[in-house]
mmCIF file with all atom_site columns, C-alpha atoms in Angstrom:
data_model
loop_
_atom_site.group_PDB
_atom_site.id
_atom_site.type_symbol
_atom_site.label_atom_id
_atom_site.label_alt_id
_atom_site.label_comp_id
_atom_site.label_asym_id
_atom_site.label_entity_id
_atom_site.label_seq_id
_atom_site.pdbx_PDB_ins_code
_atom_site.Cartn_x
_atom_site.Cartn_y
_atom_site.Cartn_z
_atom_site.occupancy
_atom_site.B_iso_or_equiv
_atom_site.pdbx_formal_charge
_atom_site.auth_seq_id
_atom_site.auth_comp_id
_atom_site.auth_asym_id
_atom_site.auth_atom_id
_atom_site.pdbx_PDB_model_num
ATOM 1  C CA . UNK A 1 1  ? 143.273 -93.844  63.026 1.00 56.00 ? 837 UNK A CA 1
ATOM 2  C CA . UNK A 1 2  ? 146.794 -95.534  62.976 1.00 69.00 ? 838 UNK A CA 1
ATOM 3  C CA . UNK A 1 3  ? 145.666 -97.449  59.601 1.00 76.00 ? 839 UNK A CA 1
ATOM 4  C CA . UNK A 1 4  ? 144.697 -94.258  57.276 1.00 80.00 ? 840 UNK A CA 1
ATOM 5  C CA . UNK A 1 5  ? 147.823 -92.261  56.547 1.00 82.00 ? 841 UNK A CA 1
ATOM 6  C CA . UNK A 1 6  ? 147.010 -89.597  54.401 1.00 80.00 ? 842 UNK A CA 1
ATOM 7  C CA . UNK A 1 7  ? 144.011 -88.243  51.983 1.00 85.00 ? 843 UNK A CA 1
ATOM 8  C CA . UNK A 1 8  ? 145.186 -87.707  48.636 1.00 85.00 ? 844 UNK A CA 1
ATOM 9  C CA . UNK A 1 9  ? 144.722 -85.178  46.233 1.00 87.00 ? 845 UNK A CA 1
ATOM 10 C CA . UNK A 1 10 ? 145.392 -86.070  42.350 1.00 86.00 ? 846 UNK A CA 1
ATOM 11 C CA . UNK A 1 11 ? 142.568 -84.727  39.668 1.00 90.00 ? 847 UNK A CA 1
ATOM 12 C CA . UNK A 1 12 ? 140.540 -87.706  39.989 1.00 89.00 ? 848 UNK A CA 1
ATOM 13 C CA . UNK A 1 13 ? 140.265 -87.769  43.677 1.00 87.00 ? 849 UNK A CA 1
ATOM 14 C CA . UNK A 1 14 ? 139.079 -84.665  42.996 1.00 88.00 ? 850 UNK A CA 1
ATOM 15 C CA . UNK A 1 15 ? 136.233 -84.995  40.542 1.00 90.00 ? 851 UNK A CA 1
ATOM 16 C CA . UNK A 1 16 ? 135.542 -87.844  42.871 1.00 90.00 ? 852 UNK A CA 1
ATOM 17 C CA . UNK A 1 17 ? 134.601 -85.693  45.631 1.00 88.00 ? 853 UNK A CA 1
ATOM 18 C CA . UNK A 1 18 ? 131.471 -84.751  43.367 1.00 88.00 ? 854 UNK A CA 1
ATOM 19 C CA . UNK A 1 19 ? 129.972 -88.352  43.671 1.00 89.00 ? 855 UNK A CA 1
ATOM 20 C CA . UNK A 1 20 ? 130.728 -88.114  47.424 1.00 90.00 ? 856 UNK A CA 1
ATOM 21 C CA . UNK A 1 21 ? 133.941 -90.648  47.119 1.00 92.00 ? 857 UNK A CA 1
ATOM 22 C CA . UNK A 1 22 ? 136.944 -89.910  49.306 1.00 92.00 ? 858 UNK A CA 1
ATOM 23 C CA . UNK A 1 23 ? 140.550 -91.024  48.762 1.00 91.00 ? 859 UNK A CA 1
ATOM 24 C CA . UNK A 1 24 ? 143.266 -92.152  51.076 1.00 89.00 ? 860 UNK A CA 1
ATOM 25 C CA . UNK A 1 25 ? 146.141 -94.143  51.541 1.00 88.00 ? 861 UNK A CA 1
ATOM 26 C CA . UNK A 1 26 ? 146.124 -96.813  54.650 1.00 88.00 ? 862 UNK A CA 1
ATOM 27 C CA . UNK A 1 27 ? 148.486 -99.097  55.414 1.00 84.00 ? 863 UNK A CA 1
ATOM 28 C CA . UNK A 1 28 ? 149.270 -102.105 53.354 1.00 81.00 ? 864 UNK A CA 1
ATOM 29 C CA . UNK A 1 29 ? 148.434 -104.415 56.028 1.00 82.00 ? 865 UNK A CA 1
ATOM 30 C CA . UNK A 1 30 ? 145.113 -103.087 56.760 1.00 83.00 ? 866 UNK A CA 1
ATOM 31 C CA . UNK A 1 31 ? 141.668 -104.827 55.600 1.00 85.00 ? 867 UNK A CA 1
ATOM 32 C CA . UNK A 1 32 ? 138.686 -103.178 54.214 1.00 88.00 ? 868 UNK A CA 1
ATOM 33 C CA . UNK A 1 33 ? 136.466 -103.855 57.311 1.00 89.00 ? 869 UNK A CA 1
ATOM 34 C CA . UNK A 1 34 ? 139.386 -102.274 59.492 1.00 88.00 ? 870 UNK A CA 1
ATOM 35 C CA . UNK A 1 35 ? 139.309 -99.148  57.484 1.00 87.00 ? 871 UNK A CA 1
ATOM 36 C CA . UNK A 1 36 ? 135.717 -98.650  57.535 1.00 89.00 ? 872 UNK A CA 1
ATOM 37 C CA . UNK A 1 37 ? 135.260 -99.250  61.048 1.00 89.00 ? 873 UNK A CA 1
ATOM 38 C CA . UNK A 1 38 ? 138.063 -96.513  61.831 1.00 88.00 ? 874 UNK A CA 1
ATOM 39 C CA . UNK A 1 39 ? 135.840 -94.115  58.956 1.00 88.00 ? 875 UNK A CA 1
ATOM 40 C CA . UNK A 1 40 ? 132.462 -94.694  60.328 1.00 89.00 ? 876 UNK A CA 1
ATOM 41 C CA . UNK A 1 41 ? 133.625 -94.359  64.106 1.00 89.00 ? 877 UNK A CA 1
ATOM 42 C CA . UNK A 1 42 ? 136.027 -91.076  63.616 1.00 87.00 ? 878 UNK A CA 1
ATOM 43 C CA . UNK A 1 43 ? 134.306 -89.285  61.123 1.00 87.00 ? 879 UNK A CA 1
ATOM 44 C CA . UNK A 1 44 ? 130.632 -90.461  61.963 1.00 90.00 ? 880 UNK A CA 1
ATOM 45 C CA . UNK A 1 45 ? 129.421 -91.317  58.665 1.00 92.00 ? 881 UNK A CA 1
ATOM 46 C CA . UNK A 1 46 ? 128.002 -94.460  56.614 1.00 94.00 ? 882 UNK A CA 1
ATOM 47 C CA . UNK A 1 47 ? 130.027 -96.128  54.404 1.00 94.00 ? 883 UNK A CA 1
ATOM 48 C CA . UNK A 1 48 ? 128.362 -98.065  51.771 1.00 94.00 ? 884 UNK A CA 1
ATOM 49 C CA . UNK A 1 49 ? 131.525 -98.908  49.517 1.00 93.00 ? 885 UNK A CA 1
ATOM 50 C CA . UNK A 1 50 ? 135.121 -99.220  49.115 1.00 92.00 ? 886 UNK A CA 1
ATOM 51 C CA . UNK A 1 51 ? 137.494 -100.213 46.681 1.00 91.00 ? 887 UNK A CA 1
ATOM 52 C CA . UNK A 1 52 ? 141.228 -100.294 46.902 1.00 88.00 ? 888 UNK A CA 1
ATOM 53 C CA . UNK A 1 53 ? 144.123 -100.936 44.958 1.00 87.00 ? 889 UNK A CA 1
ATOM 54 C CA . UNK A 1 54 ? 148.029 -101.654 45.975 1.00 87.00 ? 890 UNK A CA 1
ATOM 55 C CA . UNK A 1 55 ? 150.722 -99.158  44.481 1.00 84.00 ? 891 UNK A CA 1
ATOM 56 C CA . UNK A 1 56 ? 154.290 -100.345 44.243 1.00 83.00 ? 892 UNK A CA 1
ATOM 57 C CA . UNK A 1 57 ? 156.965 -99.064  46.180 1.00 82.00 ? 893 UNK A CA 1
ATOM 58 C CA . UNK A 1 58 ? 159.041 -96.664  44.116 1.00 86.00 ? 894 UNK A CA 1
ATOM 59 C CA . UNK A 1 59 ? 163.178 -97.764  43.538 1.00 88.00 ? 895 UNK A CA 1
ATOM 60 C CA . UNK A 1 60 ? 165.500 -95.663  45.250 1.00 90.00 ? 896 UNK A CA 1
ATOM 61 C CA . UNK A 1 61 ? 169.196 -95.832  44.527 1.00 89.00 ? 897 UNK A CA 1
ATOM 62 C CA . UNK A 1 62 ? 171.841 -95.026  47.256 1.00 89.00 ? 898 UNK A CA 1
ATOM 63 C CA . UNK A 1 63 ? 175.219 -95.273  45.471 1.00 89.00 ? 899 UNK A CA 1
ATOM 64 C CA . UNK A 1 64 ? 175.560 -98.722  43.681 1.00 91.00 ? 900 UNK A CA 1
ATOM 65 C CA . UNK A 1 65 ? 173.088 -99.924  46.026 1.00 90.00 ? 901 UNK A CA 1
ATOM 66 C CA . UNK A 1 66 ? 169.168 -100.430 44.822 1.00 89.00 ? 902 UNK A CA 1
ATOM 67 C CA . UNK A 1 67 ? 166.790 -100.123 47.228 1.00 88.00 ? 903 UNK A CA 1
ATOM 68 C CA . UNK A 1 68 ? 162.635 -99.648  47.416 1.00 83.00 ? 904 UNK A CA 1
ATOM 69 C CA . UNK A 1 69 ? 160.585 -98.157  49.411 1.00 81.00 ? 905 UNK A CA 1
ATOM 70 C CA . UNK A 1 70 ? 157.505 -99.894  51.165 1.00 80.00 ? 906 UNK A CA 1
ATOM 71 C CA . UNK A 1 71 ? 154.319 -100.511 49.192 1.00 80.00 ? 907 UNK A CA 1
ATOM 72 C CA . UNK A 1 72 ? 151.242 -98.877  50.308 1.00 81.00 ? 908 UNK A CA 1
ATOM 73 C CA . UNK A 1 73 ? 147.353 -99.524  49.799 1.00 88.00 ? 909 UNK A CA 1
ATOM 74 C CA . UNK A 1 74 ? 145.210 -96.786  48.220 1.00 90.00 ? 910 UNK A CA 1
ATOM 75 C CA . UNK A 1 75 ? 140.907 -97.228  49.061 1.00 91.00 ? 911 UNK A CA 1
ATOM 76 C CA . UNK A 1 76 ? 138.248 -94.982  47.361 1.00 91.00 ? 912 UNK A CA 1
ATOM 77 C CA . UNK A 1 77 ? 135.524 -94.320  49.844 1.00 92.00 ? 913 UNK A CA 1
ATOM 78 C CA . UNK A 1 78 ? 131.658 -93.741  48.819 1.00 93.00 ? 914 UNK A CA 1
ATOM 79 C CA . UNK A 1 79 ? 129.969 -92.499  51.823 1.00 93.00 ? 915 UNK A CA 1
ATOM 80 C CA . UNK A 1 80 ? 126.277 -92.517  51.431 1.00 92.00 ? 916 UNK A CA 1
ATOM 81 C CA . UNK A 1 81 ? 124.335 -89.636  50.558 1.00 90.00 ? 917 UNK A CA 1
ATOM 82 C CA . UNK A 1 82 ? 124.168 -86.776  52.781 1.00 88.00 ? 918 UNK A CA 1
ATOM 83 C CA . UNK A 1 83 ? 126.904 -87.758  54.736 1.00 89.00 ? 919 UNK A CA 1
ATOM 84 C CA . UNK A 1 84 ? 130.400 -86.164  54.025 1.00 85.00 ? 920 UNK A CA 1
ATOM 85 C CA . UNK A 1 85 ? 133.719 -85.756  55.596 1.00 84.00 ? 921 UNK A CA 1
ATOM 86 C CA . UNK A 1 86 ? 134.346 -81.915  55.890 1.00 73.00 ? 922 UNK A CA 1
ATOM 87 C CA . UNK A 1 87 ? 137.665 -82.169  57.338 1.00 60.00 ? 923 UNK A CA 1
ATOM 88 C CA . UNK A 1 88 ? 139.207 -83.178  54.092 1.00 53.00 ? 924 UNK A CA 1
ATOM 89 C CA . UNK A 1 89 ? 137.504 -80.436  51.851 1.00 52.00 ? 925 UNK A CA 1
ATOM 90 C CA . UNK A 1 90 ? 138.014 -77.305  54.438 1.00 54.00 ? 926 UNK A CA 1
ATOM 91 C CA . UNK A 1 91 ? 141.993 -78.281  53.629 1.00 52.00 ? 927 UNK A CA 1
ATOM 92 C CA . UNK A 1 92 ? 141.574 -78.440  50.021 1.00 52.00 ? 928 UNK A CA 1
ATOM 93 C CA . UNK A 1 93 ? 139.764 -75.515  49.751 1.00 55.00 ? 929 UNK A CA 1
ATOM 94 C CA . UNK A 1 94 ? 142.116 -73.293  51.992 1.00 55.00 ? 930 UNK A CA 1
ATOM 95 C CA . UNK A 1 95 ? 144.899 -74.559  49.624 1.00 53.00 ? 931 UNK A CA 1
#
């Protein structure tokens, strides 16, 4: 699991959770077929779609100097129906 770093939880990844779609960031350098391969074998589900997007790194200023930091890869999981990944909504829900 060293590609997915994090689930994330905005107001649309939650109202996505309703249509059984999960959202995470992954490394930028990871491929689509890498991440679902790491899903289907640790969670043991079926993924029938993904779709990702890349967010910029934000700018950081440290005195007169500008920096960035790194850009990262966001992916919006469907699982098929009946599967789901409880993990992720037993630590939303005790939040």
């Amino acid at each position: 699991m060293d590609g997915i770093k994090y689930e994330v939880f905005t107001d649309k990844s939650i109202r996505l959770l309703e249509n059984n779609q999960y959202t995470s960031n992954v490394e930028s350098g990871s491929t689509r077929t890498e991440i679902k391969h790491w899903v289907e074998l640790f969670f043991g589900v079926k993924v029938i779609a993904m779709n990702s997007h890349r967010l910029p790194g934000k700018g950081i200023r440290m005195g007169p100097i500008m920096g960035h930091t790194m850009h990262y890869r966001r992916m919006i999981i469907t699982l098929q129906r009946g599967y789901s990944i409880l993990t992720l909504i037993q630590k939303k829900k005790r939040t």
